[in-house]
PDB file of C-alpha atoms in Angstrom:
ATOM      1  CA  MET A   1    -167.736 -34.582 -94.666  1.00  0.00           C
ATOM      2  CA  LYS A   2    -166.362 -32.265 -91.971  1.00  0.00           C
ATOM      3  CA  GLY A   3    -169.462 -32.833 -89.878  1.00  0.00           C
ATOM      4  CA  ASP A   4    -168.817 -36.567 -89.863  1.00  0.00           C
ATOM      5  CA  LEU A   5    -165.221 -35.979 -88.731  1.00  0.00           C
ATOM      6  CA  PHE A   6    -166.391 -33.713 -85.933  1.00  0.00           C
ATOM      7  CA  SER A   7    -168.992 -36.204 -84.678  1.00  0.00           C
ATOM      8  CA  SER A   8    -166.553 -39.119 -84.788  1.00  0.00           C
ATOM      9  CA  GLN A   9    -163.956 -37.192 -82.797  1.00  0.00           C
ATOM     10  CA  HIS A  10    -166.385 -36.129 -80.068  1.00  0.00           C
ATOM     11  CA  MET A  11    -168.861 -39.025 -80.045  1.00  0.00           C
ATOM     12  CA  VAL A  12    -169.524 -40.445 -76.568  1.00  0.00           C
ATOM     13  CA  GLN A  13    -168.421 -44.023 -76.086  1.00  0.00           C
ATOM     14  CA  PRO A  14    -170.889 -46.789 -75.183  1.00  0.00           C
ATOM     15  CA  ALA A  15    -170.976 -47.805 -71.520  1.00  0.00           C
ATOM     16  CA  VAL A  16    -168.922 -50.871 -70.656  1.00  0.00           C
ATOM     17  CA  GLU A  17    -170.204 -51.340 -67.100  1.00  0.00           C
ATOM     18  CA  PRO A  18    -172.283 -49.446 -64.515  1.00  0.00           C
ATOM     19  CA  GLY A  19    -170.605 -46.680 -62.574  1.00  0.00           C
ATOM     20  CA  LEU A  20    -168.498 -43.584 -62.955  1.00  0.00           C
ATOM     21  CA  SER A  21    -166.128 -42.838 -65.827  1.00  0.00           C
ATOM     22  CA  VAL A  22    -164.295 -39.836 -67.279  1.00  0.00           C
ATOM     23  CA  GLU A  23    -165.975 -38.713 -70.520  1.00  0.00           C
ATOM     24  CA  ASN A  24    -163.431 -35.958 -71.144  1.00  0.00           C
ATOM     25  CA  ALA A  25    -161.404 -33.411 -69.156  1.00  0.00           C
ATOM     26  CA  LYS A  26    -164.513 -31.336 -68.384  1.00  0.00           C
ATOM     27  CA  CYS A  27    -167.199 -34.006 -67.954  1.00  0.00           C
ATOM     28  CA  LEU A  28    -167.909 -37.226 -66.073  1.00  0.00           C
ATOM     29  CA  LYS A  29    -170.377 -39.913 -67.157  1.00  0.00           C
ATOM     30  CA  TYR A  30    -172.289 -42.117 -64.758  1.00  0.00           C
ATOM     31  CA  THR A  31    -173.955 -45.279 -66.037  1.00  0.00           C
ATOM     32  CA  VAL A  32    -176.774 -45.669 -63.531  1.00  0.00           C
ATOM     33  CA  ASN A  33    -178.197 -49.044 -62.565  1.00  0.00           C
ATOM     34  CA  GLY A  34    -180.010 -48.275 -59.342  1.00  0.00           C
ATOM     35  CA  GLU A  35    -178.965 -45.124 -57.482  1.00  0.00           C
ATOM     36  CA  MET A  36    -176.190 -42.539 -57.250  1.00  0.00           C
ATOM     37  CA  PHE A  37    -175.690 -38.993 -55.958  1.00  0.00           C
ATOM     38  CA  ALA A  38    -174.654 -35.794 -57.735  1.00  0.00           C
ATOM     39  CA  ARG A  39    -174.302 -32.089 -57.116  1.00  0.00           C
ATOM     40  CA  GLN A  40    -177.590 -30.276 -57.671  1.00  0.00           C
ATOM     41  CA  GLY A  41    -177.765 -28.700 -61.115  1.00  0.00           C
ATOM     42  CA  ALA A  42    -174.657 -30.499 -62.413  1.00  0.00           C
ATOM     43  CA  MET A  43    -176.451 -32.814 -64.876  1.00  0.00           C
ATOM     44  CA  ILE A  44    -175.907 -31.608 -68.454  1.00  0.00           C
ATOM     45  CA  ALA A  45    -177.477 -34.530 -70.386  1.00  0.00           C
ATOM     46  CA  PHE A  46    -178.957 -37.985 -69.856  1.00  0.00           C
ATOM     47  CA  ARG A  47    -180.630 -40.838 -71.681  1.00  0.00           C
ATOM     48  CA  GLY A  48    -182.650 -43.728 -70.373  1.00  0.00           C
ATOM     49  CA  ASP A  49    -185.170 -44.019 -67.550  1.00  0.00           C
ATOM     50  CA  LEU A  50    -183.727 -41.747 -64.842  1.00  0.00           C
ATOM     51  CA  ARG A  51    -185.346 -39.680 -62.087  1.00  0.00           C
ATOM     52  CA  PHE A  52    -183.672 -36.725 -60.349  1.00  0.00           C
ATOM     53  CA  GLU A  53    -184.733 -35.749 -56.825  1.00  0.00           C
ATOM     54  CA  ARG A  54    -183.352 -33.271 -54.318  1.00  0.00           C
ATOM     55  CA  LYS A  55    -181.543 -35.093 -51.503  1.00  0.00           C
ATOM     56  CA  GLY A  56    -182.463 -33.884 -48.036  1.00  0.00           C
ATOM     57  CA  GLN A  57    -179.674 -33.298 -45.530  1.00  0.00           C
ATOM     58  CA  GLY A  58    -181.710 -33.912 -42.408  1.00  0.00           C
ATOM     59  CA  VAL A  59    -181.815 -31.515 -39.438  1.00  0.00           C
ATOM     60  CA  GLY A  60    -178.281 -32.399 -38.347  1.00  0.00           C
ATOM     61  CA  GLY A  61    -176.869 -31.827 -41.819  1.00  0.00           C
ATOM     62  CA  MET A  62    -178.664 -28.498 -42.193  1.00  0.00           C
ATOM     63  CA  LEU A  63    -177.348 -27.288 -38.844  1.00  0.00           C
ATOM     64  CA  LYS A  64    -173.793 -28.312 -39.694  1.00  0.00           C
ATOM     65  CA  ARG A  65    -173.971 -26.523 -43.021  1.00  0.00           C
ATOM     66  CA  ALA A  66    -175.364 -23.371 -41.394  1.00  0.00           C
ATOM     67  CA  VAL A  67    -172.622 -23.331 -38.743  1.00  0.00           C
ATOM     68  CA  THR A  68    -169.639 -24.412 -40.836  1.00  0.00           C
ATOM     69  CA  GLY A  69    -170.495 -23.085 -44.288  1.00  0.00           C
ATOM     70  CA  GLU A  70    -169.501 -26.509 -45.633  1.00  0.00           C
ATOM     71  CA  GLY A  71    -172.184 -28.562 -47.311  1.00  0.00           C
ATOM     72  CA  LEU A  72    -173.124 -30.666 -50.299  1.00  0.00           C
ATOM     73  CA  PRO A  73    -176.319 -29.592 -52.110  1.00  0.00           C
ATOM     74  CA  LEU A  74    -177.037 -33.021 -53.592  1.00  0.00           C
ATOM     75  CA  MET A  75    -179.615 -34.748 -55.733  1.00  0.00           C
ATOM     76  CA  THR A  76    -180.390 -38.455 -55.951  1.00  0.00           C
ATOM     77  CA  VAL A  77    -180.397 -40.066 -59.398  1.00  0.00           C
ATOM     78  CA  ARG A  78    -182.379 -43.308 -59.684  1.00  0.00           C
ATOM     79  CA  GLY A  79    -183.215 -45.718 -62.489  1.00  0.00           C
ATOM     80  CA  GLN A  80    -181.337 -47.116 -65.446  1.00  0.00           C
ATOM     81  CA  GLY A  81    -179.523 -45.023 -68.009  1.00  0.00           C
ATOM     82  CA  GLU A  82    -176.578 -42.722 -68.577  1.00  0.00           C
ATOM     83  CA  ALA A  83    -176.080 -39.225 -67.188  1.00  0.00           C
ATOM     84  CA  TRP A  84    -173.350 -36.661 -67.857  1.00  0.00           C
ATOM     85  CA  PHE A  85    -172.192 -34.228 -65.167  1.00  0.00           C
ATOM     86  CA  ALA A  86    -170.073 -31.068 -65.315  1.00  0.00           C
ATOM     87  CA  TYR A  87    -169.673 -27.838 -63.364  1.00  0.00           C
ATOM     88  CA  GLU A  88    -168.578 -24.453 -64.759  1.00  0.00           C
ATOM     89  CA  ALA A  89    -166.237 -26.159 -67.273  1.00  0.00           C
ATOM     90  CA  GLN A  90    -163.925 -27.151 -64.438  1.00  0.00           C
ATOM     91  CA  ASN A  91    -161.613 -30.134 -64.874  1.00  0.00           C
ATOM     92  CA  CYS A  92    -163.017 -33.488 -63.731  1.00  0.00           C
ATOM     93  CA  PHE A  93    -161.282 -36.463 -62.148  1.00  0.00           C
ATOM     94  CA  VAL A  94    -162.150 -39.548 -60.099  1.00  0.00           C
ATOM     95  CA  VAL A  95    -160.807 -40.695 -56.729  1.00  0.00           C
ATOM     96  CA  GLU A  96    -161.339 -44.292 -55.622  1.00  0.00           C
ATOM     97  CA  VAL A  97    -162.176 -44.639 -51.921  1.00  0.00           C
ATOM     98  CA  GLU A  98    -161.180 -48.053 -50.598  1.00  0.00           C
ATOM     99  CA  ARG A  99    -163.080 -49.938 -47.930  1.00  0.00           C
ATOM    100  CA  GLY A 100    -161.840 -49.016 -44.478  1.00  0.00           C
ATOM    101  CA  ASP A 101    -160.216 -45.827 -45.804  1.00  0.00           C
ATOM    102  CA  GLN A 102    -161.376 -42.219 -45.923  1.00  0.00           C
ATOM    103  CA  PHE A 103    -160.908 -39.247 -48.216  1.00  0.00           C
ATOM    104  CA  THR A 104    -161.270 -35.679 -46.996  1.00  0.00           C
ATOM    105  CA  VAL A 105    -162.446 -33.161 -49.591  1.00  0.00           C
ATOM    106  CA  ASN A 106    -163.760 -29.621 -49.796  1.00  0.00           C
ATOM    107  CA  GLY A 107    -167.486 -29.708 -50.567  1.00  0.00           C
ATOM    108  CA  ARG A 108    -167.110 -27.191 -53.410  1.00  0.00           C
ATOM    109  CA  ASN A 109    -165.078 -29.793 -55.338  1.00  0.00           C
ATOM    110  CA  VAL A 110    -167.613 -32.655 -55.207  1.00  0.00           C
ATOM    111  CA  LEU A 111    -169.449 -33.454 -58.458  1.00  0.00           C
ATOM    112  CA  CYS A 112    -170.951 -36.952 -58.073  1.00  0.00           C
ATOM    113  CA  PHE A 113    -170.342 -40.256 -56.303  1.00  0.00           C
ATOM    114  CA  ASP A 114    -171.472 -43.838 -55.756  1.00  0.00           C
ATOM    115  CA  ALA A 115    -174.366 -44.519 -53.392  1.00  0.00           C
ATOM    116  CA  SER A 116    -172.030 -46.892 -51.535  1.00  0.00           C
ATOM    117  CA  LEU A 117    -170.146 -43.860 -50.198  1.00  0.00           C
ATOM    118  CA  SER A 118    -171.282 -41.744 -47.265  1.00  0.00           C
ATOM    119  CA  TYR A 119    -169.945 -38.441 -45.977  1.00  0.00           C
ATOM    120  CA  GLU A 120    -169.819 -36.373 -42.815  1.00  0.00           C
ATOM    121  CA  ILE A 121    -168.845 -32.736 -42.262  1.00  0.00           C
ATOM    122  CA  ARG A 122    -165.903 -32.501 -39.874  1.00  0.00           C
ATOM    123  CA  THR A 123    -163.474 -29.907 -38.568  1.00  0.00           C
ATOM    124  CA  VAL A 124    -160.004 -30.132 -40.089  1.00  0.00           C
ATOM    125  CA  LYS A 125    -157.811 -31.182 -37.166  1.00  0.00           C
ATOM    126  CA  GLY A 126    -155.242 -28.631 -36.160  1.00  0.00           C
ATOM    127  CA  ALA A 127    -156.985 -25.871 -38.132  1.00  0.00           C
ATOM    128  CA  GLY A 128    -159.728 -24.559 -35.905  1.00  0.00           C
ATOM    129  CA  ILE A 129    -160.579 -20.954 -35.172  1.00  0.00           C
ATOM    130  CA  ALA A 130    -156.983 -19.847 -35.765  1.00  0.00           C
ATOM    131  CA  GLY A 131    -157.265 -21.095 -39.325  1.00  0.00           C
ATOM    132  CA  GLY A 132    -160.559 -19.408 -39.973  1.00  0.00           C
ATOM    133  CA  GLY A 133    -162.469 -22.567 -39.018  1.00  0.00           C
ATOM    134  CA  LEU A 134    -161.660 -25.113 -41.734  1.00  0.00           C
ATOM    135  CA  PHE A 135    -164.353 -27.718 -42.397  1.00  0.00           C
ATOM    136  CA  ASN A 136    -164.374 -30.488 -44.987  1.00  0.00           C
ATOM    137  CA  SER A 137    -166.502 -33.455 -46.011  1.00  0.00           C
ATOM    138  CA  VAL A 138    -165.033 -36.841 -45.084  1.00  0.00           C
ATOM    139  CA  PHE A 139    -166.074 -39.704 -47.391  1.00  0.00           C
ATOM    140  CA  THR A 140    -166.089 -43.304 -46.200  1.00  0.00           C
ATOM    141  CA  GLY A 141    -167.131 -46.628 -47.682  1.00  0.00           C
ATOM    142  CA  HIS A 142    -166.047 -48.205 -50.949  1.00  0.00           C
ATOM    143  CA  GLY A 143    -166.630 -46.588 -54.326  1.00  0.00           C
ATOM    144  CA  SER A 144    -165.859 -43.831 -56.817  1.00  0.00           C
ATOM    145  CA  LEU A 145    -165.890 -40.114 -55.990  1.00  0.00           C
ATOM    146  CA  GLY A 146    -166.100 -37.660 -58.900  1.00  0.00           C
ATOM    147  CA  LEU A 147    -164.440 -34.297 -58.240  1.00  0.00           C
ATOM    148  CA  VAL A 148    -163.857 -30.999 -60.047  1.00  0.00           C
ATOM    149  CA  CYS A 149    -161.341 -28.197 -59.757  1.00  0.00           C
ATOM    150  CA  GLU A 150    -160.104 -25.232 -61.776  1.00  0.00           C
ATOM    151  CA  GLY A 151    -157.262 -26.519 -63.943  1.00  0.00           C
ATOM    152  CA  SER A 152    -155.592 -29.923 -63.889  1.00  0.00           C
ATOM    153  CA  PRO A 153    -155.229 -31.207 -60.308  1.00  0.00           C
ATOM    154  CA  LEU A 154    -151.813 -31.698 -58.769  1.00  0.00           C
ATOM    155  CA  VAL A 155    -151.396 -34.915 -56.770  1.00  0.00           C
ATOM    156  CA  ILE A 156    -148.500 -34.464 -54.342  1.00  0.00           C
ATOM    157  CA  PRO A 157    -147.221 -37.480 -52.366  1.00  0.00           C
ATOM    158  CA  VAL A 158    -146.675 -37.008 -48.637  1.00  0.00           C
ATOM    159  CA  SER A 159    -144.201 -39.114 -46.642  1.00  0.00           C
ATOM    160  CA  PRO A 160    -143.357 -39.197 -42.926  1.00  0.00           C
ATOM    161  CA  ARG A 161    -140.011 -37.548 -43.661  1.00  0.00           C
ATOM    162  CA  GLN A 162    -141.322 -34.954 -46.091  1.00  0.00           C
ATOM    163  CA  PRO A 163    -144.470 -33.045 -45.088  1.00  0.00           C
ATOM    164  CA  VAL A 164    -146.283 -30.889 -47.635  1.00  0.00           C
ATOM    165  CA  TYR A 165    -147.508 -27.334 -47.050  1.00  0.00           C
ATOM    166  CA  VAL A 166    -150.628 -26.296 -48.967  1.00  0.00           C
ATOM    167  CA  ASP A 167    -152.443 -22.998 -49.326  1.00  0.00           C
ATOM    168  CA  THR A 168    -155.832 -23.399 -47.647  1.00  0.00           C
ATOM    169  CA  ASP A 169    -157.573 -21.789 -50.655  1.00  0.00           C
ATOM    170  CA  ALA A 170    -155.954 -24.221 -53.121  1.00  0.00           C
ATOM    171  CA  VAL A 171    -156.303 -27.572 -51.344  1.00  0.00           C
ATOM    172  CA  VAL A 172    -158.919 -29.969 -52.767  1.00  0.00           C
ATOM    173  CA  GLY A 173    -158.565 -33.037 -50.544  1.00  0.00           C
ATOM    174  CA  TRP A 174    -156.275 -35.619 -49.011  1.00  0.00           C
ATOM    175  CA  THR A 175    -156.091 -39.219 -47.862  1.00  0.00           C
ATOM    176  CA  SER A 176    -157.157 -40.099 -44.328  1.00  0.00           C
ATOM    177  CA  ALA A 177    -153.779 -41.255 -43.004  1.00  0.00           C
ATOM    178  CA  LEU A 178    -152.417 -37.699 -43.123  1.00  0.00           C
ATOM    179  CA  GLN A 179    -152.310 -35.483 -40.052  1.00  0.00           C
ATOM    180  CA  THR A 180    -153.078 -31.786 -40.464  1.00  0.00           C
ATOM    181  CA  SER A 181    -151.937 -28.659 -38.642  1.00  0.00           C
ATOM    182  CA  LEU A 182    -151.448 -24.980 -39.402  1.00  0.00           C
ATOM    183  CA  HIS A 183    -148.012 -23.722 -40.375  1.00  0.00           C
ATOM    184  CA  ARG A 184    -146.948 -20.074 -40.300  1.00  0.00           C
ATOM    185  CA  SER A 185    -144.315 -19.420 -42.965  1.00  0.00           C
ATOM    186  CA  GLN A 186    -144.143 -15.653 -42.531  1.00  0.00           C
ATOM    187  CA  SER A 187    -142.323 -13.839 -39.768  1.00  0.00           C
ATOM    188  CA  ILE A 188    -144.020 -11.244 -37.588  1.00  0.00           C
ATOM    189  CA  GLY A 189    -141.688  -8.606 -39.038  1.00  0.00           C
ATOM    190  CA  SER A 190    -142.734  -9.482 -42.577  1.00  0.00           C
ATOM    191  CA  MET A 191    -146.409  -9.328 -41.617  1.00  0.00           C
ATOM    192  CA  LEU A 192    -145.926  -5.861 -40.119  1.00  0.00           C
ATOM    193  CA  ARG A 193    -144.329  -4.710 -43.360  1.00  0.00           C
ATOM    194  CA  GLY A 194    -147.382  -5.801 -45.346  1.00  0.00           C
ATOM    195  CA  GLY A 195    -146.663  -9.498 -45.718  1.00  0.00           C
ATOM    196  CA  SER A 196    -146.045 -11.754 -48.683  1.00  0.00           C
ATOM    197  CA  GLY A 197    -149.643 -12.926 -49.011  1.00  0.00           C
ATOM    198  CA  GLU A 198    -148.624 -16.437 -47.932  1.00  0.00           C
ATOM    199  CA  ALA A 199    -148.822 -16.200 -44.149  1.00  0.00           C
ATOM    200  CA  VAL A 200    -150.447 -19.519 -43.160  1.00  0.00           C
ATOM    201  CA  GLN A 201    -150.596 -22.927 -44.836  1.00  0.00           C
ATOM    202  CA  LEU A 202    -152.094 -26.304 -44.022  1.00  0.00           C
ATOM    203  CA  MET A 203    -149.285 -28.734 -43.174  1.00  0.00           C
ATOM    204  CA  LEU A 204    -149.914 -32.412 -43.996  1.00  0.00           C
ATOM    205  CA  GLN A 205    -147.770 -35.135 -42.475  1.00  0.00           C
ATOM    206  CA  GLY A 206    -147.807 -38.926 -42.680  1.00  0.00           C
ATOM    207  CA  ASP A 207    -148.120 -41.370 -45.548  1.00  0.00           C
ATOM    208  CA  GLY A 208    -150.513 -40.563 -48.394  1.00  0.00           C
ATOM    209  CA  TYR A 209    -151.192 -37.815 -50.903  1.00  0.00           C
ATOM    210  CA  VAL A 210    -152.852 -34.418 -51.189  1.00  0.00           C
ATOM    211  CA  VAL A 211    -154.752 -33.042 -54.191  1.00  0.00           C
ATOM    212  CA  VAL A 212    -154.188 -29.365 -54.987  1.00  0.00           C
ATOM    213  CA  ARG A 213    -155.718 -27.196 -57.691  1.00  0.00           C
ATOM    214  CA  PRO A 214    -153.434 -24.782 -59.600  1.00  0.00           C
ATOM    215  CA  SER A 215    -155.380 -21.708 -58.504  1.00  0.00           C
ATOM    216  CA  GLU A 216    -156.601 -20.031 -55.351  1.00  0.00           C
ATOM    217  CA  ALA A 217    -160.218 -19.198 -54.572  1.00  0.00           C
ATOM    218  CA  THR A 218    -160.950 -15.511 -54.204  1.00  0.00           C
ATOM    219  CA  PRO A 219    -163.149 -14.709 -51.160  1.00  0.00           C
ATOM    220  CA  GLN A 220    -166.115 -13.787 -53.395  1.00  0.00           C
ATOM    221  CA  LYS A 221    -165.880 -16.974 -55.481  1.00  0.00           C
ATOM    222  CA  ALA A 222    -165.377 -19.165 -52.421  1.00  0.00           C
ATOM    223  CA  GLN A 223    -168.622 -17.811 -50.922  1.00  0.00           C
ATOM    224  CA  GLN A 224    -170.518 -18.642 -54.125  1.00  0.00           C
ATOM    225  CA  HIS A 225    -169.589 -22.333 -53.656  1.00  0.00           C
TER     226      HIS A 225
END
């Protein structure tokens, strides 16, 4: 029967081990055995004995979010079972954070992550007030970080001899070994004539990679996140 074919093609696979996995391009699955964290409202289905609770940010976290506009509205998921997470049908992918390393990411792109990871809101170095005040969440520890973005993410390698220039509205995150600064690619004369729309980029130098989404956030949509 056609119904049987449909169910077999889209049937979720049984969990092999606890933790984060990619269910499909638009959804991540987390097999919970203890505790994990996820974006508030991102759970679309679950089975098993799981409890969902709003995660407080503390006074310091609330102040940072109020000042910077960057923040992670999170919930804690505890128990044993399976939970599926998605956000606005955006594409999902997983970044592995190694012990002793860090990954910098825009808070709007975070979907869920292991409880073994912690994060802190920091200013993007070299992109202060002149760059509109860029702030990101820096993840440390050892574990899996589930992210989302509009479209399939581009992973661009960065080497000491070949820096990469990224639109600040399109960048998702980057590895900790990279140094950041603002780069002006448009001349003053061009700006006076109306500009190209690509006046300032974030320049990344060093040894690592940067994740970019194939779209730019409009001001209205960026504020909603």
